[in-house]
Tab-separated table of C-alpha atoms in Angstrom:
chain	number	residue	atom	x	y	z
A	861	SER	CA	-80.653	70.792	-27.449
A	862	LEU	CA	-83.959	70.897	-25.963
A	863	VAL	CA	-87.757	69.718	-26.823
A	864	ILE	CA	-90.944	70.963	-25.741
A	865	ARG	CA	-93.175	68.031	-25.458
A	866	GLY	CA	-96.891	67.753	-24.821
A	867	GLU	CA	-100.438	66.578	-26.470
A	868	LYS	CA	-103.107	69.165	-27.424
A	869	ASP	CA	-104.760	68.507	-23.999
A	870	GLU	CA	-101.470	68.668	-21.928
A	871	GLN	CA	-99.411	71.477	-20.252
A	872	ALA	CA	-96.262	71.738	-22.396
A	873	VAL	CA	-93.226	70.781	-20.429
A	874	LEU	CA	-89.591	71.234	-22.039
A	875	CYS	CA	-87.290	68.673	-21.751
A	876	SER	CA	-83.348	68.371	-21.794
A	877	LYS	CA	-81.704	65.059	-21.956
A	878	ASP	CA	-82.312	64.201	-18.306
A	879	LYS	CA	-84.631	66.816	-16.636
A	880	THR	CA	-88.125	68.291	-17.150
A	881	TYR	CA	-89.611	71.585	-16.747
A	882	ASP	CA	-93.207	72.733	-16.440
A	883	MET	CA	-93.567	75.931	-19.020
A	884	LYS	CA	-95.729	79.003	-17.978
A	885	ILE	CA	-96.519	81.894	-19.336
A	886	ALA	CA	-95.325	84.960	-17.361
A	887	ASP	CA	-97.361	88.134	-17.941
A	888	THR	CA	-96.024	91.568	-16.508
A	889	SER	CA	-97.565	94.890	-17.064
A	890	ASN	CA	-93.974	96.615	-17.646
A	891	MET	CA	-93.176	96.562	-21.308
A	892	LEU	CA	-89.828	94.566	-22.317
A	893	LEU	CA	-87.708	95.954	-25.034
A	894	PHE	CA	-84.897	93.653	-26.463
A	895	ILE	CA	-81.978	95.324	-27.926
A	896	PRO	CA	-79.234	93.752	-29.624
A	897	GLY	CA	-75.655	94.856	-29.366
A	898	CYS	CA	-76.637	97.371	-26.564
A	899	LYS	CA	-73.748	98.293	-24.483
A	900	THR	CA	-73.580	98.030	-20.445
A	901	PRO	CA	-71.882	100.745	-18.658
A	902	GLU	CA	-68.896	98.468	-17.957
A	903	GLN	CA	-68.526	97.851	-21.699
A	904	LEU	CA	-68.264	101.715	-22.793
A	905	ASN	CA	-65.970	102.317	-20.026
A	906	ALA	CA	-63.496	99.767	-21.225
A	907	ASP	CA	-64.159	101.383	-24.785
A	908	GLN	CA	-62.688	104.825	-24.181
A	909	ALA	CA	-62.348	105.445	-27.967
A	910	SER	CA	-65.400	106.136	-28.904
A	911	CYS	CA	-67.474	108.907	-27.803
A	912	ASN	CA	-70.103	108.869	-30.473
A	913	ILE	CA	-73.533	108.004	-30.827
A	914	ILE	CA	-74.352	104.515	-31.573
A	915	HIS	CA	-77.248	103.799	-33.381
A	916	SER	CA	-79.242	100.555	-32.135
A	917	GLN	CA	-82.430	99.148	-33.073
A	918	ILE	CA	-84.898	97.965	-30.630
A	919	ALA	CA	-85.281	94.034	-32.182
A	920	GLY	CA	-88.927	93.975	-30.352
A	921	PHE	CA	-90.913	93.893	-27.293
A	922	SER	CA	-93.478	92.195	-25.598
A	923	ASN	CA	-95.223	91.960	-22.342
A	924	ASN	CA	-94.815	88.275	-21.691
A	925	TYR	CA	-91.918	85.501	-21.662
A	926	TRP	CA	-91.599	81.719	-20.764
A	927	GLU	CA	-91.039	80.688	-17.134
A	928	LEU	CA	-89.441	77.324	-16.528
A	929	ARG	CA	-89.583	75.569	-13.487
A	930	ARG	CA	-87.995	71.905	-12.876
A	931	CYS	CA	-90.940	69.136	-12.527
A	932	ARG	CA	-91.293	66.038	-11.643
A	933	PRO	CA	-91.107	63.808	-14.815
A	934	LYS	CA	-95.241	62.755	-16.408
A	935	LEU	CA	-94.427	58.951	-16.257
A	936	LYS	CA	-97.778	57.830	-15.168
A	937	LYS	CA	-98.745	57.794	-18.782
A	938	LEU	CA	-95.703	55.463	-19.582
A	939	ARG	CA	-97.257	52.650	-17.470
A	940	LYS	CA	-100.646	53.253	-18.866
A	941	LEU	CA	-99.533	52.911	-22.636
A	942	LEU	CA	-97.482	49.438	-21.712
A	943	MET	CA	-100.320	48.139	-19.929
A	944	GLU	CA	-102.580	48.845	-23.154
A	945	ASP	CA	-100.882	45.787	-24.335
A	946	PRO	CA	-99.109	43.633	-21.807
A	947	TYR	CA	-97.149	40.807	-23.101
A	948	GLU	CA	-98.751	37.125	-22.128
A	949	GLY	CA	-96.061	35.199	-23.537
A	950	PRO	CA	-94.962	33.636	-27.029
A	951	ASP	CA	-98.016	31.146	-26.579
A	952	SER	CA	-100.703	33.671	-26.612
A	953	GLN	CA	-102.509	34.390	-29.327
A	954	LYS	CA	-102.765	38.164	-29.481
A	955	ASP	CA	-99.512	39.026	-30.027
A	956	GLN	CA	-99.737	37.755	-34.034
A	957	THR	CA	-101.923	40.461	-34.657
A	958	SER	CA	-101.780	44.178	-34.847
A	959	THR	CA	-98.427	46.536	-33.641
A	960	PHE	CA	-101.502	48.596	-32.573
A	961	SER	CA	-100.519	49.503	-29.016
A	962	LYS	CA	-96.922	48.563	-29.023
A	963	TYR	CA	-94.519	51.538	-28.741
A	964	THR	CA	-91.021	52.035	-29.479
A	965	THR	CA	-88.702	54.490	-27.661
A	966	GLU	CA	-89.032	56.754	-30.433
A	967	ASP	CA	-93.035	56.132	-29.929
A	968	LEU	CA	-92.518	56.739	-26.170
A	969	LEU	CA	-90.315	59.775	-26.365
A	970	SER	CA	-93.319	61.826	-28.782
A	971	LEU	CA	-95.839	61.011	-26.174
A	972	ILE	CA	-94.274	61.154	-22.495
A	973	GLN	CA	-93.880	64.574	-21.195
A	974	ALA	CA	-90.194	63.665	-19.725
A	975	SER	CA	-86.978	63.332	-20.995
A	976	GLU	CA	-85.201	60.659	-22.430
A	977	GLU	CA	-83.313	59.565	-19.516
A	978	GLU	CA	-86.168	59.655	-17.375
A	979	ILE	CA	-88.019	57.525	-19.675
A	980	LEU	CA	-85.304	54.799	-19.858
A	981	HIS	CA	-85.047	55.377	-16.229
A	982	GLN	CA	-88.603	54.407	-15.538
A	983	LEU	CA	-88.828	51.585	-18.300
A	984	GLN	CA	-86.170	49.580	-15.986
A	985	VAL	CA	-88.067	50.461	-12.749
A	986	ILE	CA	-91.101	49.061	-13.810
A	987	ASP	CA	-88.886	45.907	-15.321
A	988	ALA	CA	-90.112	46.710	-18.941
A	989	CYS	CA	-88.266	44.502	-21.473
A	990	LYS	CA	-87.628	45.262	-25.242
A	991	ILE	CA	-89.707	42.479	-27.691
A	992	GLU	CA	-88.988	42.825	-31.387
A	993	GLY	CA	-88.018	46.418	-31.017
A	994	TYR	CA	-91.425	47.379	-28.481
A	995	TRP	CA	-91.115	48.134	-25.239
A	996	ARG	CA	-93.598	45.620	-23.350
A	997	ILE	CA	-94.370	45.136	-19.500
A	998	LEU	CA	-95.200	41.981	-18.906
A	999	GLU	CA	-98.827	40.279	-17.719
A	1000	PHE	CA	-98.623	39.485	-13.962
A	1001	ASP	CA	-99.896	36.009	-14.362
A	1002	TYR	CA	-97.126	35.382	-17.093
A	1003	GLU	CA	-94.541	37.060	-14.901
A	1004	MET	CA	-95.510	35.146	-12.062
A	1005	LYS	CA	-95.215	31.502	-13.955
A	1006	LEU	CA	-91.734	32.668	-15.271
A	1007	LEU	CA	-90.773	33.688	-11.288
A	1008	ASN	CA	-91.857	30.251	-10.381
A	1009	HIS	CA	-89.892	28.261	-12.739
A	1010	VAL	CA	-87.065	30.104	-11.561
A	1011	THR	CA	-87.954	29.635	-7.757
A	1012	GLN	CA	-88.643	25.621	-8.253
A	1013	LEU	CA	-85.434	25.251	-10.133
A	1014	ILE	CA	-83.628	27.231	-7.516
A	1015	ASP	CA	-85.384	24.657	-5.027
A	1016	SER	CA	-84.801	21.769	-6.998
A	1017	GLU	CA	-81.099	22.099	-7.467
A	1018	SER	CA	-80.943	23.258	-3.628
A	1019	TRP	CA	-78.783	26.582	-4.993
A	1020	SER	CA	-77.990	29.681	-2.550
A	1021	LEU	CA	-80.493	32.357	-3.173
A	1022	SER	CA	-77.401	34.755	-3.881
A	1023	LYS	CA	-75.944	32.305	-6.532
A	1024	VAL	CA	-78.158	31.118	-9.284
A	1025	PRO	CA	-76.590	30.653	-12.268
A	1026	LEU	CA	-77.651	31.784	-15.558
A	1027	ARG	CA	-76.004	29.315	-17.773
A	1028	THR	CA	-78.014	26.657	-15.973
A	1029	CYS	CA	-81.088	28.361	-15.701
A	1030	LEU	CA	-81.267	29.020	-19.378
A	1031	GLU	CA	-80.444	25.268	-19.815
A	1032	GLU	CA	-83.113	23.646	-17.879
A	1033	LEU	CA	-85.785	26.298	-18.521
A	1034	GLY	CA	-85.109	26.917	-21.839
A	1035	SER	CA	-87.607	24.166	-23.329
A	1036	LEU	CA	-90.429	25.416	-21.464
A	1037	GLU	CA	-89.779	29.420	-21.989
A	1038	PRO	CA	-88.028	31.865	-24.395
A	1039	THR	CA	-83.984	32.223	-22.710
A	1040	GLU	CA	-84.764	36.349	-23.295
A	1041	MET	CA	-87.648	35.827	-21.005
A	1042	ILE	CA	-86.198	33.607	-18.715
A	1043	GLU	CA	-83.109	36.035	-18.523
A	1044	HIS	CA	-85.410	38.874	-18.280
A	1045	ILE	CA	-87.113	37.570	-15.137
A	1046	LEU	CA	-83.744	37.003	-13.495
A	1047	LEU	CA	-82.364	40.786	-14.143
A	1048	SER	CA	-85.964	41.690	-13.067
A	1049	TYR	CA	-85.902	39.893	-9.442
A	1050	GLY	CA	-82.175	39.826	-8.879
A	1051	ARG	CA	-78.804	41.407	-9.099
A	1052	LYS	CA	-76.527	40.127	-11.872
A	1053	TYR	CA	-72.849	39.665	-11.012
A	1054	ILE	CA	-69.884	37.492	-12.558
A	1055	ASP	CA	-67.846	35.465	-10.496
A	1056	ASP	CA	-63.783	35.397	-10.970
A	1057	ALA	CA	-64.232	32.796	-13.639
A	1058	GLY	CA	-66.488	34.801	-15.587
A	1059	GLU	CA	-69.677	33.020	-14.794
A	1060	VAL	CA	-73.092	34.967	-14.683
A	1061	TYR	CA	-74.760	34.908	-11.443
A	1062	PHE	CA	-77.951	36.716	-9.955
A	1063	GLU	CA	-78.329	37.227	-6.416
A	1064	MET	CA	-81.990	37.001	-5.757
A	1065	HIS	CA	-84.031	40.070	-4.230
A	1066	GLU	CA	-85.741	38.267	-1.376
A	1067	ASP	CA	-87.949	41.453	-0.450
A	1068	LYS	CA	-89.204	41.767	-4.410
A	1069	ILE	CA	-89.846	38.336	-4.572
A	1070	CYS	CA	-92.019	38.365	-1.132
A	1071	ARG	CA	-93.686	41.465	-2.727
A	1072	ALA	CA	-94.770	39.856	-6.117
A	1073	ILE	CA	-96.059	36.998	-4.424
A	1074	ALA	CA	-98.000	38.889	-2.065
A	1075	ARG	CA	-99.564	40.709	-4.610
A	1076	MET	CA	-100.483	37.480	-6.347
A	1077	LEU	CA	-102.545	36.549	-3.283
A	1078	LEU	CA	-104.175	39.946	-2.592
A	1079	GLN	CA	-105.599	40.660	-5.908
A	1080	ASN	CA	-107.656	37.691	-5.721
A	1081	ALA	CA	-110.083	39.268	-2.811
A	1082	VAL	CA	-111.046	42.892	-1.779
A	1083	LYS	CA	-109.407	42.164	1.909
A	1084	PHE	CA	-108.091	39.360	3.663
A	1085	ASN	CA	-107.989	38.544	7.453
A	1086	LEU	CA	-104.206	39.591	8.338
A	1087	SER	CA	-102.950	36.794	10.571
A	1088	GLU	CA	-104.549	34.282	7.670
A	1089	PHE	CA	-102.936	36.163	4.996
A	1090	GLN	CA	-99.371	36.293	7.025
A	1091	GLU	CA	-99.468	32.406	7.177
A	1092	VAL	CA	-100.540	31.800	3.839
A	1093	TRP	CA	-97.835	34.200	2.497
A	1094	GLN	CA	-95.113	32.541	4.535
A	1095	GLN	CA	-95.760	29.248	3.134
A	1096	SER	CA	-95.608	30.473	-0.572
A	1097	VAL	CA	-92.584	32.342	-0.540
A	1098	PRO	CA	-89.476	29.919	-1.683
A	1099	GLU	CA	-87.526	28.504	0.976
A	1100	GLY	CA	-85.141	30.396	2.868
A	1101	MET	CA	-87.083	33.500	2.354
A	1102	THR	CA	-89.086	35.497	5.183
A	1103	ALA	CA	-92.008	37.429	4.141
A	1104	ARG	CA	-92.393	40.667	6.403
A	1105	LEU	CA	-94.876	43.263	6.140
A	1106	ASP	CA	-92.281	46.033	5.462
A	1107	GLN	CA	-91.970	44.730	2.138
A	1108	LEU	CA	-95.528	45.461	0.890
A	1109	LYS	CA	-94.998	49.378	1.391
A	1110	GLY	CA	-96.935	50.935	-1.309
A	1111	LEU	CA	-98.819	47.609	-2.272
A	1112	ALA	CA	-100.660	46.984	0.431
A	1113	LEU	CA	-102.491	48.664	3.424
A	1114	VAL	CA	-103.263	47.112	6.973
A	1115	ASP	CA	-106.546	48.176	8.540
A	1116	LYS	CA	-105.447	48.130	12.500
A	1117	THR	CA	-109.271	49.413	13.366
A	1118	SER	CA	-111.092	46.161	11.966
A	1119	ARG	CA	-111.632	43.245	14.174
A	1120	PRO	CA	-109.681	41.000	13.151
A	1121	GLU	CA	-107.200	43.086	11.678
A	1122	THR	CA	-107.152	43.051	7.893
A	1123	ILE	CA	-105.272	43.943	5.024
A	1124	PHE	CA	-105.987	44.722	1.263
A	1125	LEU	CA	-104.318	45.574	-1.506
A	1126	LEU	CA	-103.475	49.521	-2.648
A	1127	LYS	CA	-100.757	49.821	-5.411
A	1128	VAL	CA	-99.365	53.530	-5.421
A	1129	GLU	CA	-98.878	53.014	-9.202
A	1130	ASP	CA	-102.523	53.158	-9.291
A	1131	LEU	CA	-103.465	56.433	-7.743
A	1132	PRO	CA	-103.064	59.995	-9.389
A	1133	GLU	CA	-100.201	61.705	-10.124
A	1134	ASP	CA	-101.100	65.219	-9.177
A	1135	ASN	CA	-100.389	66.022	-5.634
A	1136	GLN	CA	-103.816	67.382	-4.710
A	1137	GLU	CA	-105.936	64.587	-6.762
A	1138	ARG	CA	-103.793	62.066	-5.164
A	1139	PHE	CA	-103.871	63.649	-1.488
A	1140	ASN	CA	-107.807	63.636	-2.117
A	1141	SER	CA	-107.739	59.850	-3.473
A	1142	LEU	CA	-105.897	58.888	-0.066
A	1143	PHE	CA	-108.094	60.529	2.212
A	1144	SER	CA	-111.245	58.900	0.564
A	1145	ILE	CA	-109.971	55.825	1.189
A	1146	ARG	CA	-109.191	56.547	4.786
A	1147	GLU	CA	-109.742	59.645	6.925
A	1148	LYS	CA	-106.564	59.775	8.920
A	1149	TRP	CA	-103.610	58.446	8.397
A	1150	THR	CA	-100.198	58.292	10.584
A	1151	GLU	CA	-96.971	59.383	8.834
A	1152	VAL	CA	-95.552	55.618	8.790
A	1153	ASP	CA	-98.852	54.839	6.776
A	1154	ILE	CA	-99.011	57.611	4.345
A	1155	THR	CA	-95.294	57.707	3.551
A	1156	PRO	CA	-95.296	55.116	0.945
A	1157	TYR	CA	-98.160	56.777	-0.816
A	1158	ILE	CA	-96.812	60.199	-0.997
A	1159	GLN	CA	-93.025	59.692	-1.107
A	1160	ASP	CA	-93.041	59.941	-5.152
A	1161	LEU	CA	-94.594	63.301	-5.219
A	1162	CYS	CA	-91.661	65.110	-3.187
A	1163	ALA	CA	-89.984	67.537	-5.536
A	1164	GLU	CA	-86.156	67.701	-5.427
A	1165	LYS	CA	-85.253	68.047	-1.835
A	1166	GLN	CA	-88.598	68.244	-0.888
A	1167	THR	CA	-89.462	65.997	1.963
A	1168	VAL	CA	-92.546	64.161	3.397
A	1169	GLY	CA	-93.102	66.390	6.195
A	1170	ALA	CA	-93.321	69.466	3.778
A	1171	LEU	CA	-96.013	67.808	1.724
A	1172	LEU	CA	-98.082	66.726	4.672
A	1173	THR	CA	-97.769	69.996	5.875
A	1174	LYS	CA	-98.915	71.495	2.794
A	1175	TYR	CA	-101.931	69.192	2.100
A	1176	ALA	CA	-102.856	67.924	5.355
A	1177	ARG	CA	-104.258	68.838	8.625
A	1178	SER	CA	-102.386	67.180	11.757
A	1179	SER	CA	-104.044	66.342	15.008
A	1180	MET	CA	-103.440	63.940	17.895
A	1181	GLN	CA	-105.431	60.642	18.539
A	1182	ASN	CA	-104.826	58.428	21.271
A	1183	GLY	CA	-101.269	60.100	21.580
A	1184	VAL	CA	-100.458	59.297	17.988
A	1185	ARG	CA	-100.228	62.270	15.453
A	1186	VAL	CA	-102.401	61.736	12.376
A	1187	TYR	CA	-103.021	63.786	9.228
A	1188	ASN	CA	-106.547	64.091	7.430
A	1189	SER	CA	-107.823	66.243	4.741
A	1190	ARG	CA	-108.059	70.174	4.804
A	1191	ARG	CA	-110.921	70.358	2.900
A	1192	PRO	CA	-114.542	68.150	3.216
A	1193	ILE	CA	-113.966	64.853	0.821
A	1194	SER	CA	-117.146	64.042	-0.754
B	945	GLU	CA	-96.363	66.432	-30.349
B	946	ALA	CA	-93.050	68.115	-29.883
B	947	ALA	CA	-90.832	71.222	-30.512
B	948	SER	CA	-87.286	71.161	-30.892
B	949	LEU	CA	-84.929	74.252	-29.778
B	950	THR	CA	-81.468	74.490	-31.178
B	951	ARG	CA	-78.769	77.013	-30.683
B	952	ARG	CA	-77.878	79.214	-33.853
B	953	GLU	CA	-74.751	78.037	-35.685
B	954	GLY	CA	-72.271	80.537	-36.615
B	955	ALA	CA	-69.144	81.917	-35.114
B	956	GLY	CA	-68.419	83.638	-32.056
B	957	GLY	CA	-71.281	81.812	-29.986
B	958	LEU	CA	-74.696	83.415	-28.992
B	959	ALA	CA	-75.198	87.240	-29.242
B	960	GLN	CA	-75.719	88.587	-25.970
B	961	TRP	CA	-78.440	91.171	-25.718
B	962	VAL	CA	-79.923	93.872	-23.424
B	963	LEU	CA	-83.157	94.139	-22.131
B	964	VAL	CA	-84.804	97.497	-21.221
B	965	GLU	CA	-88.173	97.361	-19.111
B	966	LEU	CA	-90.215	100.170	-19.125
B	967	GLN	CA	-93.330	100.691	-16.545
B	968	GLY	CA	-96.287	101.223	-18.496
B	969	GLU	CA	-96.580	101.369	-22.282
B	970	VAL	CA	-95.152	103.269	-25.196
B	971	GLU	CA	-97.075	104.950	-27.707
B	972	PRO	CA	-96.150	106.078	-31.084
B	973	ARG	CA	-96.324	110.482	-31.115
B	974	GLU	CA	-98.573	110.033	-34.420
B	975	SER	CA	-100.763	107.153	-35.094
B	976	GLY	CA	-98.855	104.144	-37.488
B	977	GLY	CA	-97.325	102.126	-35.445
B	978	LEU	CA	-93.894	101.690	-33.240
B	979	ALA	CA	-91.808	99.932	-36.044
B	980	GLY	CA	-89.117	102.533	-37.764
B	981	SER	CA	-89.883	105.247	-34.987
B	982	LEU	CA	-87.431	106.697	-32.862
B	983	LEU	CA	-87.882	105.558	-29.440
B	984	GLY	CA	-85.196	107.842	-27.389
B	985	ASP	CA	-81.611	108.518	-25.940
B	986	LEU	CA	-79.958	106.354	-23.549
B	987	HIS	CA	-76.928	107.579	-21.768
B	988	TYR	CA	-75.105	106.362	-18.778
B	989	THR	CA	-73.864	108.602	-15.767
B	990	ARG	CA	-70.268	108.443	-14.870
B	991	GLU	CA	-71.758	106.419	-12.397
B	992	GLY	CA	-73.120	103.884	-14.576
B	993	ILE	CA	-76.584	104.844	-13.941
B	994	PRO	CA	-78.957	104.798	-17.195
B	995	VAL	CA	-80.791	107.670	-18.240
B	996	LEU	CA	-83.340	107.332	-21.176
B	997	ILE	CA	-84.963	110.744	-22.610
B	998	VAL	CA	-88.089	109.882	-24.216
B	999	GLY	CA	-89.637	112.648	-25.819
B	1000	HIS	CA	-89.611	115.846	-23.305
B	1001	HIS	CA	-89.565	113.210	-20.324
B	1002	ILE	CA	-86.087	111.833	-18.784
B	1003	LEU	CA	-85.945	108.743	-17.081
B	1004	TYR	CA	-83.624	107.311	-14.582
B	1005	GLY	CA	-83.161	103.586	-13.814
B	1006	LYS	CA	-80.717	100.933	-12.999
B	1007	VAL	CA	-78.628	98.238	-14.288
B	1008	VAL	CA	-79.678	94.428	-13.006
B	1009	GLN	CA	-77.700	91.558	-13.635
B	1010	LEU	CA	-80.737	88.645	-14.044
B	1011	GLU	CA	-80.883	85.882	-11.680
B	1012	LYS	CA	-81.989	84.078	-14.687
B	1013	PRO	CA	-80.926	84.799	-17.553
B	1014	PHE	CA	-83.485	84.938	-21.185
B	1015	ALA	CA	-82.908	83.271	-24.325
B	1016	VAL	CA	-84.474	84.713	-27.615
B	1017	LEU	CA	-86.229	82.232	-29.729
B	1018	VAL	CA	-86.859	82.697	-33.139
B	1019	LYS	CA	-89.318	80.166	-34.587
B	1020	GLN	CA	-88.319	78.361	-37.735
B	1021	GLY	CA	-91.541	77.498	-40.054
B	1022	ALA	CA	-94.804	76.214	-38.692
B	1023	GLY	CA	-94.046	72.824	-40.561
B	1024	GLU	CA	-96.092	69.831	-41.552
B	1025	PRO	CA	-96.671	67.179	-39.009
B	1026	GLY	CA	-94.227	64.680	-39.594
B	1027	PRO	CA	-94.489	60.864	-38.664
B	1028	THR	CA	-91.278	61.374	-36.856
B	1029	GLY	CA	-89.587	63.931	-34.995
B	1030	PRO	CA	-90.804	67.335	-34.005
B	1031	HIS	CA	-92.607	69.664	-36.727
B	1032	THR	CA	-91.949	72.882	-35.295
B	1033	HIS	CA	-88.531	74.323	-34.894
B	1034	TYR	CA	-87.018	77.395	-32.398
B	1035	THR	CA	-83.468	78.751	-32.691
B	1036	VAL	CA	-81.937	79.954	-29.763
B	1037	THR	CA	-80.699	83.360	-31.476
B	1038	ALA	CA	-79.436	85.392	-28.311
B	1039	LEU	CA	-79.369	85.158	-24.547
B	1040	ILE	CA	-80.286	88.208	-22.085
B	1041	LYS	CA	-77.867	88.435	-19.116
B	1042	THR	CA	-78.906	92.356	-18.234
B	1043	LYS	CA	-81.416	94.307	-17.900
B	1044	LEU	CA	-81.983	97.915	-17.548
B	1045	LEU	CA	-84.678	98.766	-15.374
B	1046	PHE	CA	-86.478	101.901	-15.483
B	1047	LYS	CA	-89.412	102.286	-12.755
B	1048	THR	CA	-89.496	105.733	-11.806
B	1049	ARG	CA	-91.986	108.242	-12.697
B	1050	PRO	CA	-90.611	109.974	-15.852
B	1051	LYS	CA	-89.931	113.595	-15.356
B	1052	PRO	CA	-90.867	116.303	-17.835
B	1053	ILE	CA	-87.589	118.106	-18.878
B	1054	ILE	CA	-88.419	121.843	-18.282
B	1055	THR	CA	-85.575	123.778	-20.151
B	1056	ASN	CA	-86.287	127.638	-19.692
B	1057	VAL	CA	-88.202	128.607	-16.374
B	1058	PRO	CA	-87.761	132.459	-15.809
B	1059	LYS	CA	-86.986	133.454	-12.246
B	1060	LYS	CA	-89.366	136.375	-12.411
B	1061	VAL	CA	-92.306	136.884	-14.660
């Protein structure tokens, strides 16, 4: 079955099990009459026997109808709700108190304008976990604390980054943190697999780990000297991992026009969800963008089969600057 | 807040209705509203062209297979807000895949025109 979702201040959407559709009222100046049992010429031809008058009732009439158009699920609210009360660990005082601002799957289904599958998929993407029946996002510092436990253990045990044993992690770290949290951090930052002997291992995501460490470094200042940052960053990542700027797409932006070059935190998930508002926001941060720089910040706006190029054509104006194509706003930005 | 839509129960699947689309408005001959009044007669020519006779006007139309079919929804009870689950419910009662579109100007039917006065 289908569900229509939305709060009073939101535009209604219709959701199937795995898709979301915008709902609009379409008006027509024509009159639409609906007639149950009215026969079409084909149906009458087939039914040669009757040449009698068929009395049909018009069930009703209308000047408008609801129209559906497939749309992106409206998932920004999901992160917003879960960030109301991020999980800070078992030692935190906060959790003892109320269940206010904590959401079960049912709660989310009634508050988020998206299909169930789209919501569950997004929960996985943002590394949410269920604690006592409620979906929680980890507070970033706590998340990094957990990650650090794991990377230090990998280092001291000299494990290969692609073969981190679950069992040993739980044994060694179980006294420091809840076992569910240790397993959760391994699932968030690694790919789980089972070897021939039936043992569970994780292949760690180098890019994701380096990215998280970069975020930790960048969030403490407005911007950084790029080369200094790169040095500190490489020293901070686990042994055997290479920190690369392309790992930071959608997380940080390099300013190549400043002397020296600088880098600052800009997270795509902090930007508006609406297309026009997103572009306005990006153009107020930087007047002219290259396609390479802007793509990570508009990729998620693409509808099914829509390209970044199509979005740029619609929402931006292009020009050449020093032989490079750049994009700026179509309208003045205050 | 949510409202749910389900298909109507019952044998034989959903009913198939037909849409008739008219340009302009239909007005009752006398005051008192449209309900219960006769709209007119619908015929098909041998070629399958729909012909509608309304009052003393005749309209020619065409049969159109809808690219986007319609679903007819019937609202079931406004319902009180409950702690879980949708409060409002719509039943999908019928589908409409065909419409008879009448967009030519209605022609008055003149029955007796004397050749000579």
